[in-house]
Short mmCIF file of C-alpha atoms in Angstrom, two decimals:
data_model
loop_
_atom_site.label_atom_id
_atom_site.label_comp_id
_atom_site.label_asym_id
_atom_site.label_seq_id
_atom_site.Cartn_x
_atom_site.Cartn_y
_atom_site.Cartn_z
CA MET A 1 85.90 -17.72 -66.25
CA SER A 2 84.26 -17.82 -70.14
CA LEU A 3 80.93 -17.10 -70.76
CA SER A 4 80.81 -17.99 -74.73
CA LEU A 5 80.25 -14.44 -75.54
CA ASP A 6 79.28 -13.13 -79.03
CA LYS A 7 79.43 -9.45 -79.19
CA THR A 8 79.38 -8.74 -82.86
CA THR A 9 76.06 -7.87 -81.95
CA TRP A 10 76.56 -5.40 -79.14
CA LYS A 11 75.93 -1.63 -79.27
CA ARG A 12 78.11 1.01 -78.49
CA VAL A 13 76.51 3.52 -75.82
CA THR A 14 76.61 5.96 -73.66
CA LEU A 15 75.20 6.07 -70.51
CA LYS A 16 73.04 8.83 -70.97
CA GLU A 17 71.72 6.94 -73.76
CA VAL A 18 70.01 4.50 -72.00
CA VAL A 19 69.83 5.52 -68.08
CA ARG A 20 67.85 8.12 -65.91
CA HIS A 21 69.18 10.76 -63.38
CA VAL A 22 66.42 10.58 -61.10
CA THR A 23 66.10 13.58 -58.78
CA ASP A 24 62.74 13.24 -57.19
CA ARG A 25 63.40 15.45 -54.30
CA VAL A 26 61.47 15.47 -50.91
CA ASP A 27 61.71 16.40 -47.68
CA ALA A 28 63.23 13.83 -44.69
CA GLU A 29 60.75 15.07 -42.23
CA THR A 30 57.43 15.53 -44.26
CA SER A 31 58.28 12.67 -46.40
CA GLY A 32 56.71 9.79 -44.50
CA LEU A 33 59.60 7.80 -45.48
CA GLU A 34 61.08 5.67 -42.84
CA ARG A 35 64.77 4.82 -43.79
CA PHE A 36 68.01 7.04 -45.57
CA LEU A 37 70.85 5.63 -46.74
CA ALA A 38 74.27 7.20 -46.28
CA GLY A 39 77.60 6.49 -47.75
CA GLU A 40 78.58 4.26 -44.95
CA HIS A 41 75.52 2.19 -45.17
CA ILE A 42 76.07 1.08 -49.15
CA PRO A 43 78.85 -1.62 -49.19
CA SER A 44 81.62 -1.84 -51.31
CA GLY A 45 81.80 -4.63 -54.21
CA SER A 46 78.34 -5.84 -52.84
CA LEU A 47 74.68 -4.71 -54.75
CA SER A 48 72.66 -5.66 -51.42
CA ILE A 49 71.95 -3.40 -48.55
CA THR A 50 71.69 -4.63 -44.97
CA ASP A 51 72.26 -1.30 -43.39
CA TRP A 52 70.19 1.83 -43.53
CA GLY A 53 69.69 4.78 -41.01
CA VAL A 54 66.24 5.62 -39.53
CA ILE A 55 64.78 9.19 -40.16
CA GLY A 56 63.89 10.93 -36.78
CA ARG A 57 66.19 8.58 -34.73
CA ASP A 58 69.32 9.06 -36.31
CA PRO A 59 71.48 12.21 -37.46
CA ILE A 60 70.49 12.94 -41.07
CA GLY A 61 72.19 15.84 -43.29
CA PRO A 62 70.44 18.95 -45.37
CA MET A 63 71.32 17.39 -48.41
CA PHE A 64 69.67 14.16 -48.06
CA TYR A 65 66.73 14.78 -49.78
CA LYS A 66 67.13 12.41 -52.82
CA ARG A 67 64.10 9.63 -52.92
CA PHE A 68 64.79 6.54 -54.43
CA LYS A 69 62.63 3.30 -54.88
CA PRO A 70 63.11 -0.49 -54.61
CA GLY A 71 65.00 -1.27 -57.62
CA HIS A 72 66.94 2.00 -58.39
CA VAL A 73 70.36 1.43 -58.55
CA LEU A 74 72.33 3.74 -56.37
CA TYR A 75 75.94 5.11 -57.22
CA VAL A 76 78.20 6.79 -54.27
CA SER A 77 79.77 9.11 -56.58
CA ARG A 78 82.03 10.82 -53.48
CA ARG A 79 85.05 8.86 -53.73
CA THR A 80 84.31 6.47 -56.48
CA TYR A 81 87.68 4.41 -55.34
CA LEU A 82 85.60 2.77 -53.07
CA ARG A 83 83.33 0.98 -55.75
CA LYS A 84 80.11 1.59 -54.17
CA VAL A 85 76.95 0.39 -56.07
CA ALA A 86 74.11 -0.93 -54.75
CA VAL A 87 70.02 -1.96 -55.57
CA PRO A 88 67.61 -0.95 -52.47
CA GLN A 89 64.81 -3.47 -51.84
CA PHE A 90 62.84 -0.77 -50.09
CA GLU A 91 61.82 2.95 -50.52
CA GLY A 92 63.87 5.78 -49.15
CA ILE A 93 66.00 9.21 -49.16
CA THR A 94 69.83 9.54 -49.99
CA GLY A 95 71.98 12.36 -50.23
CA GLU A 96 73.20 14.66 -53.06
CA LYS A 97 76.42 12.87 -53.83
CA THR A 98 74.46 9.29 -54.25
CA PHE A 99 72.85 9.32 -57.86
CA VAL A 100 69.57 7.39 -58.36
CA LEU A 101 69.40 5.60 -61.55
CA GLU A 102 66.80 3.88 -64.00
CA THR A 103 66.93 2.52 -66.93
CA LEU A 104 65.19 5.13 -69.83
CA ASP A 105 63.46 2.11 -71.55
CA GLU A 106 63.45 -1.52 -70.86
CA ASN A 107 63.22 -2.40 -74.52
CA LEU A 108 67.19 -1.02 -74.65
CA LEU A 109 68.39 -1.83 -71.25
CA LEU A 110 67.07 -3.92 -68.50
CA GLN A 111 67.13 -2.29 -64.96
CA GLU A 112 68.52 -5.85 -63.19
CA PHE A 113 71.61 -5.51 -65.91
CA LEU A 114 72.42 -1.87 -65.13
CA PRO A 115 73.47 -2.61 -61.46
CA PHE A 116 76.29 -4.73 -63.37
CA VAL A 117 76.97 -2.15 -66.06
CA LEU A 118 78.79 0.25 -63.05
CA SER A 119 80.29 -2.79 -61.10
CA ALA A 120 82.74 -3.60 -63.82
CA GLU A 121 86.36 -2.74 -62.94
CA ARG A 122 86.25 -0.75 -66.37
CA PHE A 123 83.38 1.30 -65.16
CA HIS A 124 85.16 1.85 -61.76
CA ALA A 125 88.68 2.73 -63.55
CA TYR A 126 86.84 5.22 -65.81
CA ALA A 127 85.14 7.14 -62.55
CA ILE A 128 88.07 7.09 -60.78
CA ALA A 129 90.06 8.84 -63.71
CA HIS A 130 87.60 11.38 -64.17
CA SER A 131 86.45 12.52 -60.46
CA ARG A 132 87.41 15.81 -59.22
CA GLY A 133 89.08 16.75 -56.13
CA SER A 134 92.08 15.21 -54.00
CA VAL A 135 91.06 15.00 -50.49
CA ASN A 136 87.39 13.68 -51.00
CA PRO A 137 86.85 13.05 -54.94
CA TYR A 138 83.62 12.81 -56.75
CA LEU A 139 82.35 12.69 -60.13
CA ASN A 140 79.69 14.87 -61.55
CA TRP A 141 76.73 13.42 -63.95
CA GLY A 142 78.03 14.84 -66.81
CA GLU A 143 80.97 12.50 -66.27
CA LEU A 144 79.23 9.69 -64.95
CA ALA A 145 76.64 10.52 -68.46
CA ALA A 146 79.52 10.25 -70.71
CA TYR A 147 80.36 7.05 -70.08
CA GLU A 148 80.45 4.38 -73.04
CA PHE A 149 80.17 0.54 -73.27
CA ASP A 150 79.18 -2.10 -75.33
CA LEU A 151 74.99 -3.06 -74.70
CA PRO A 152 74.32 -6.81 -75.50
CA PRO A 153 70.57 -7.30 -77.05
CA LEU A 154 68.19 -7.80 -74.41
CA ASP A 155 68.05 -11.77 -74.31
CA GLU A 156 71.83 -11.30 -73.94
CA GLN A 157 71.02 -9.34 -71.10
CA ARG A 158 68.91 -11.53 -69.56
CA ARG A 159 70.83 -14.01 -69.52
CA LEU A 160 74.06 -12.49 -68.08
CA ALA A 161 71.73 -10.60 -65.11
CA ASP A 162 70.54 -14.04 -64.47
CA LEU A 163 74.01 -15.21 -63.76
CA LEU A 164 75.40 -12.37 -62.24
CA TRP A 165 72.30 -11.87 -59.33
CA ALA A 166 72.76 -15.91 -58.57
CA VAL A 167 76.31 -15.14 -57.73
CA GLU A 168 75.09 -12.36 -55.91
CA ARG A 169 72.55 -14.25 -53.81
CA HIS A 170 74.69 -17.01 -53.10
CA ARG A 171 77.19 -14.33 -51.99
CA LEU A 172 74.32 -13.68 -48.96
CA THR A 173 74.02 -16.91 -48.23
CA VAL A 174 77.64 -17.87 -47.43
CA THR A 175 77.76 -14.09 -45.78
CA ASP A 176 74.48 -15.02 -43.50
CA SER A 177 76.41 -18.46 -42.71
CA LYS A 178 79.52 -16.61 -42.07
CA VAL A 179 77.57 -14.46 -39.32
CA SER A 180 75.98 -17.25 -38.02
CA ALA A 181 79.33 -19.38 -37.08
CA ALA A 182 80.61 -15.85 -35.66
CA ALA A 183 77.63 -15.74 -33.52
CA ALA A 184 78.69 -19.19 -32.64
CA ALA A 185 81.66 -18.61 -31.26
CA ASP A 186 80.75 -15.48 -29.46
CA ALA A 187 77.90 -17.42 -27.38
CA TYR A 188 80.94 -20.22 -26.51
CA PHE A 189 82.95 -17.57 -25.38
CA SER A 190 80.46 -15.63 -23.06
CA GLU A 191 79.04 -18.98 -21.72
CA MET A 192 82.84 -20.41 -20.58
CA LEU A 193 83.27 -16.79 -19.28
CA ALA A 194 79.93 -17.15 -17.27
CA ARG A 195 80.94 -20.74 -16.33
CA HIS A 196 84.67 -19.47 -14.95
CA ALA A 197 83.12 -17.49 -12.76
CA ALA A 198 86.36 -15.66 -12.22
CA GLU A 199 86.40 -12.29 -9.82
CA LEU A 200 85.87 -9.05 -12.50
CA VAL A 201 88.70 -6.30 -11.84
CA PRO A 202 88.93 -3.30 -13.46
CA ALA A 203 90.23 -2.81 -17.00
CA PRO A 204 93.78 -0.71 -15.44
CA ASP A 205 94.51 -3.76 -13.24
CA VAL A 206 95.23 -5.96 -16.27
CA ILE A 207 96.03 -3.60 -19.19
CA ASP A 208 99.10 -1.36 -19.11
CA GLU A 209 98.25 1.70 -21.27
CA MET A 210 95.19 3.11 -22.34
CA THR A 211 95.17 5.89 -24.84
CA VAL A 212 93.48 7.77 -27.66
CA GLY A 213 94.82 8.29 -31.39
CA VAL A 214 94.24 11.49 -32.75
CA VAL A 215 91.61 13.49 -32.11
CA VAL A 216 91.83 17.25 -33.10
CA LYS A 217 91.94 18.20 -36.49
CA PRO A 218 93.63 15.06 -38.12
CA THR A 219 92.89 16.22 -41.35
CA GLN A 220 95.77 18.85 -40.88
CA TYR A 221 98.24 15.77 -41.25
CA TYR A 222 96.84 14.28 -44.19
CA THR A 223 98.51 14.13 -47.65
CA ASN A 224 97.07 12.85 -50.89
CA ASP A 225 101.00 10.82 -51.88
CA ARG A 226 99.92 7.23 -50.75
CA SER A 227 102.98 6.01 -51.63
CA ALA A 228 105.20 8.52 -49.44
CA GLY A 229 102.52 8.33 -46.48
CA VAL A 230 101.55 7.08 -43.21
CA PRO A 231 98.45 5.06 -43.20
CA ALA A 232 96.02 6.03 -40.37
CA LEU A 233 93.14 4.07 -39.23
CA ARG A 234 89.74 5.58 -38.69
CA GLY A 235 86.76 3.70 -36.99
CA LEU A 236 85.38 2.59 -40.52
CA ASN A 237 88.55 0.11 -40.55
CA VAL A 238 87.84 -1.20 -37.98
CA LEU A 239 85.96 -4.79 -37.44
CA PRO A 240 85.41 -6.95 -34.61
CA GLY A 241 88.38 -8.95 -34.67
CA GLY A 242 89.96 -7.61 -38.45
CA PHE A 243 90.22 -4.55 -40.42
CA ASP A 244 88.86 -3.14 -43.61
CA LEU A 245 91.76 -1.49 -45.48
CA THR A 246 90.20 -0.34 -48.64
CA ASP A 247 89.58 3.38 -47.46
CA LEU A 248 92.74 4.55 -45.28
CA VAL A 249 93.94 8.11 -45.22
CA TYR A 250 97.51 9.08 -44.95
CA PHE A 251 99.30 11.33 -42.83
CA ARG A 252 102.53 13.09 -43.90
CA PRO A 253 105.97 11.05 -42.96
CA GLU A 254 107.19 14.38 -40.92
CA SER A 255 103.44 14.53 -38.93
CA ALA A 256 103.57 10.58 -38.22
CA ALA A 257 106.80 10.80 -36.79
CA ASP A 258 105.81 13.74 -34.14
CA LEU A 259 102.65 11.38 -33.48
CA GLN A 260 104.34 8.36 -31.93
CA LYS A 261 101.66 8.44 -29.03
CA SER A 262 99.51 7.17 -31.43
CA THR A 263 101.44 5.21 -33.45
CA LEU A 264 100.44 1.42 -33.60
CA ARG A 265 102.09 -1.72 -32.47
CA GLU A 266 102.00 -5.09 -33.16
CA GLY A 267 100.07 -6.54 -30.07
CA ASP A 268 97.93 -3.45 -29.47
CA ILE A 269 94.28 -3.45 -29.18
CA VAL A 270 92.37 -0.92 -31.00
CA VAL A 271 88.91 -0.05 -30.06
CA ILE A 272 85.99 2.11 -31.85
CA ARG A 273 85.14 5.34 -29.84
CA THR A 274 82.31 6.99 -31.68
CA GLY A 275 79.44 4.93 -33.86
CA ARG A 276 80.08 1.40 -33.00
CA PRO A 277 81.65 1.71 -30.09
CA GLY A 278 83.58 -1.51 -28.21
CA ASP A 279 84.45 -2.84 -31.85
CA ALA A 280 87.67 -4.28 -30.78
CA ALA A 281 90.86 -6.02 -33.17
CA VAL A 282 94.41 -6.82 -32.38
CA VAL A 283 96.57 -5.04 -34.17
CA PRO A 284 98.58 -7.74 -36.89
CA ALA A 285 102.10 -7.19 -38.09
CA GLU A 286 100.69 -5.87 -41.68
CA VAL A 287 99.43 -2.80 -39.60
CA ALA A 288 101.84 -2.31 -37.16
CA GLY A 289 103.43 1.65 -37.73
CA TYR A 290 100.17 2.87 -38.84
CA ASN A 291 98.96 6.18 -36.96
CA CYS A 292 95.24 6.16 -35.97
CA ILE A 293 92.71 8.49 -35.57
CA ASP A 294 89.94 8.55 -33.01
CA LEU A 295 90.07 5.30 -31.59
CA ILE A 296 91.35 3.80 -27.94
CA ILE A 297 94.33 2.13 -27.98
CA VAL A 298 94.74 -0.42 -25.37
CA ARG A 299 98.21 -2.25 -24.65
CA PRO A 300 97.88 -5.36 -21.88
CA GLY A 301 100.15 -5.88 -19.71
CA GLN A 302 102.10 -9.27 -19.60
CA HIS A 303 99.83 -11.48 -17.86
CA VAL A 304 96.90 -10.55 -20.50
CA ASP A 305 96.72 -12.02 -23.66
CA SER A 306 95.90 -9.34 -26.15
CA LYS A 307 93.52 -12.26 -28.42
CA PHE A 308 91.58 -12.46 -25.07
CA VAL A 309 90.88 -8.74 -24.38
CA GLU A 310 89.86 -8.34 -28.02
CA LEU A 311 86.97 -11.59 -27.78
CA PHE A 312 86.00 -10.24 -24.29
CA LEU A 313 85.10 -6.36 -25.69
CA ASN A 314 83.56 -8.06 -28.79
CA SER A 315 81.68 -10.45 -26.99
CA GLY A 316 78.02 -10.03 -25.68
CA TYR A 317 79.74 -10.45 -21.98
CA GLY A 318 81.71 -7.31 -22.72
CA ARG A 319 79.52 -5.75 -24.94
CA ALA A 320 76.68 -5.18 -21.94
CA GLN A 321 79.30 -3.51 -20.22
CA ILE A 322 80.34 -1.33 -22.94
CA THR A 323 76.44 -0.46 -23.64
CA ARG A 324 76.02 0.97 -20.23
CA ARG A 325 78.79 2.87 -20.44
CA SER A 326 78.47 4.66 -23.81
CA ALA A 327 77.35 8.05 -23.47
CA GLY A 328 74.76 9.37 -26.47
CA THR A 329 71.64 8.54 -28.02
CA ALA A 330 71.64 9.20 -31.66
CA GLN A 331 75.84 8.61 -31.96
CA GLN A 332 76.99 6.82 -29.54
CA HIS A 333 80.49 7.44 -27.48
CA PHE A 334 82.85 5.54 -25.60
CA ASN A 335 86.05 7.02 -24.11
CA VAL A 336 88.94 5.75 -21.89
CA GLY A 337 87.45 6.70 -18.99
CA ALA A 338 84.50 4.47 -19.64
CA LEU A 339 86.93 2.04 -20.60
CA LYS A 340 88.79 2.07 -17.49
CA LYS A 341 85.39 1.03 -15.67
CA VAL A 342 84.72 -1.95 -17.62
CA GLN A 343 85.40 -5.68 -15.53
CA ILE A 344 87.50 -7.83 -17.22
CA PRO A 345 87.25 -11.79 -15.44
CA ALA A 346 90.78 -12.05 -14.21
CA LEU A 347 91.77 -15.24 -15.38
CA SER A 348 95.24 -16.65 -15.56
CA LEU A 349 96.92 -16.34 -18.95
CA ASP A 350 96.80 -20.18 -19.14
CA GLU A 351 93.15 -19.95 -18.91
CA GLN A 352 92.93 -17.13 -20.92
CA ARG A 353 95.14 -18.75 -23.68
CA VAL A 354 92.98 -22.29 -23.52
CA LEU A 355 89.68 -20.13 -23.86
CA VAL A 356 91.21 -18.11 -26.81
CA SER A 357 92.30 -21.34 -28.54
CA ALA A 358 89.02 -23.25 -28.17
CA THR A 359 87.08 -20.03 -29.60
CA THR A 360 89.05 -19.60 -32.26
CA ALA A 361 88.80 -22.78 -33.35
CA ILE A 362 85.02 -22.49 -33.69
CA GLN A 363 85.62 -19.35 -35.43
CA SER A 364 87.62 -21.16 -37.98
CA ALA A 365 84.38 -22.05 -39.63
CA SER A 366 83.77 -18.10 -40.20
CA ASP A 367 86.93 -17.85 -41.85
CA ARG A 368 86.28 -20.61 -44.04
CA PHE A 369 82.97 -18.54 -45.54
CA ALA A 370 85.20 -15.58 -45.57
CA ASP A 371 87.54 -17.28 -48.19
CA GLU A 372 84.53 -18.37 -50.26
CA LEU A 373 83.30 -15.15 -50.19
CA ASP A 374 86.78 -14.09 -51.70
CA SER A 375 86.39 -16.95 -54.31
CA LEU A 376 83.24 -15.58 -55.24
CA ARG A 377 84.47 -11.86 -55.49
CA VAL A 378 86.99 -13.40 -58.16
CA VAL A 379 84.34 -15.13 -59.77
CA ARG A 380 82.02 -12.16 -60.04
CA SER A 381 85.23 -10.06 -61.25
CA GLY A 382 85.85 -12.41 -63.75
CA MET A 383 82.09 -12.34 -65.53
CA LEU A 384 82.41 -8.89 -65.33
CA ASN A 385 85.76 -8.26 -67.18
CA ASN A 386 84.67 -11.23 -69.43
CA VAL A 387 81.20 -9.02 -69.90
CA PHE A 388 82.29 -5.31 -70.22
CA GLY A 389 86.51 -5.37 -70.18
CA GLY A 390 88.95 -4.99 -67.68
CA ALA A 391 90.37 -1.77 -66.20
CA GLY A 392 92.03 -1.17 -69.37
#
């Protein structure tokens, strides 16, 4: 989209001329702060933070010592291709590889404009190109500080920031609506299971095979050659009912050929073991052939619909059982032995398919919101490219 920009008065600057790297070091245990942000808490492609760790409850590494405050801009410098930039609305601690940034002078650069400087594809292309390392590439402050961009006058910064933040707020509203629609589908599924009052049977009675993906030293199989390597799913790639394929690792082809046990087939169900135990998704055709790491692979019998098992495991009805059978306090863990003890309603295949059809019809509202989110991403990207230029 066109923003009718006159860039003749814009000034070329480097990041270090207008931005400060905040290095306020504190001790997590004695800081009095409650929350911390690790890389997994900072989303890709969104400035808003909706998840965090709790100090004293959740595991936190020794390199988490950088204090941030509301309004600071956080940039995750590890694996820059993930494009993680966010603005917290609370005070907390983050790790050494996350830069905490603020404007040097509000008369030069508005703090509310800064996150969009770091969200442009032109910046991400620069960050990726200047990252060091192969398996876990990272960007040093020196390279980040040297990034050049054209800075608008203050009144233009304010106008553009208002527009871009309006898109971000609308994205949050649509995201909430998507979550609500998904919750309605889950409530319907759980209620209908309760109404059926079907006999409960142990999972092995209806599932042909339950196994685990690669667990022992999966990094020994890694390759940096994404064009030739075989994608491997990890827990962070599995969502309830779907997949996030933005941060895959790859196995060497010869290694993947030796790991047939953990090679995924269409119709398999993958289940997270650690962190978010029980989150499940049916493997679609485009993911068949991938390998997987530390995930449970479920292969239903001929009288069970894969989508039914996925919906069951992700439902409140199923999660209650999974929670009871998950080990650990700080980091919950769910294994094959525990899954074999889960009791699954013994509905006929026809009954399963009717319930799946009705539930997915309700879920379609959530899918429509997901489509709107995709459209908002396109709008946001177009606006940022218009302001800062594209990847070139």
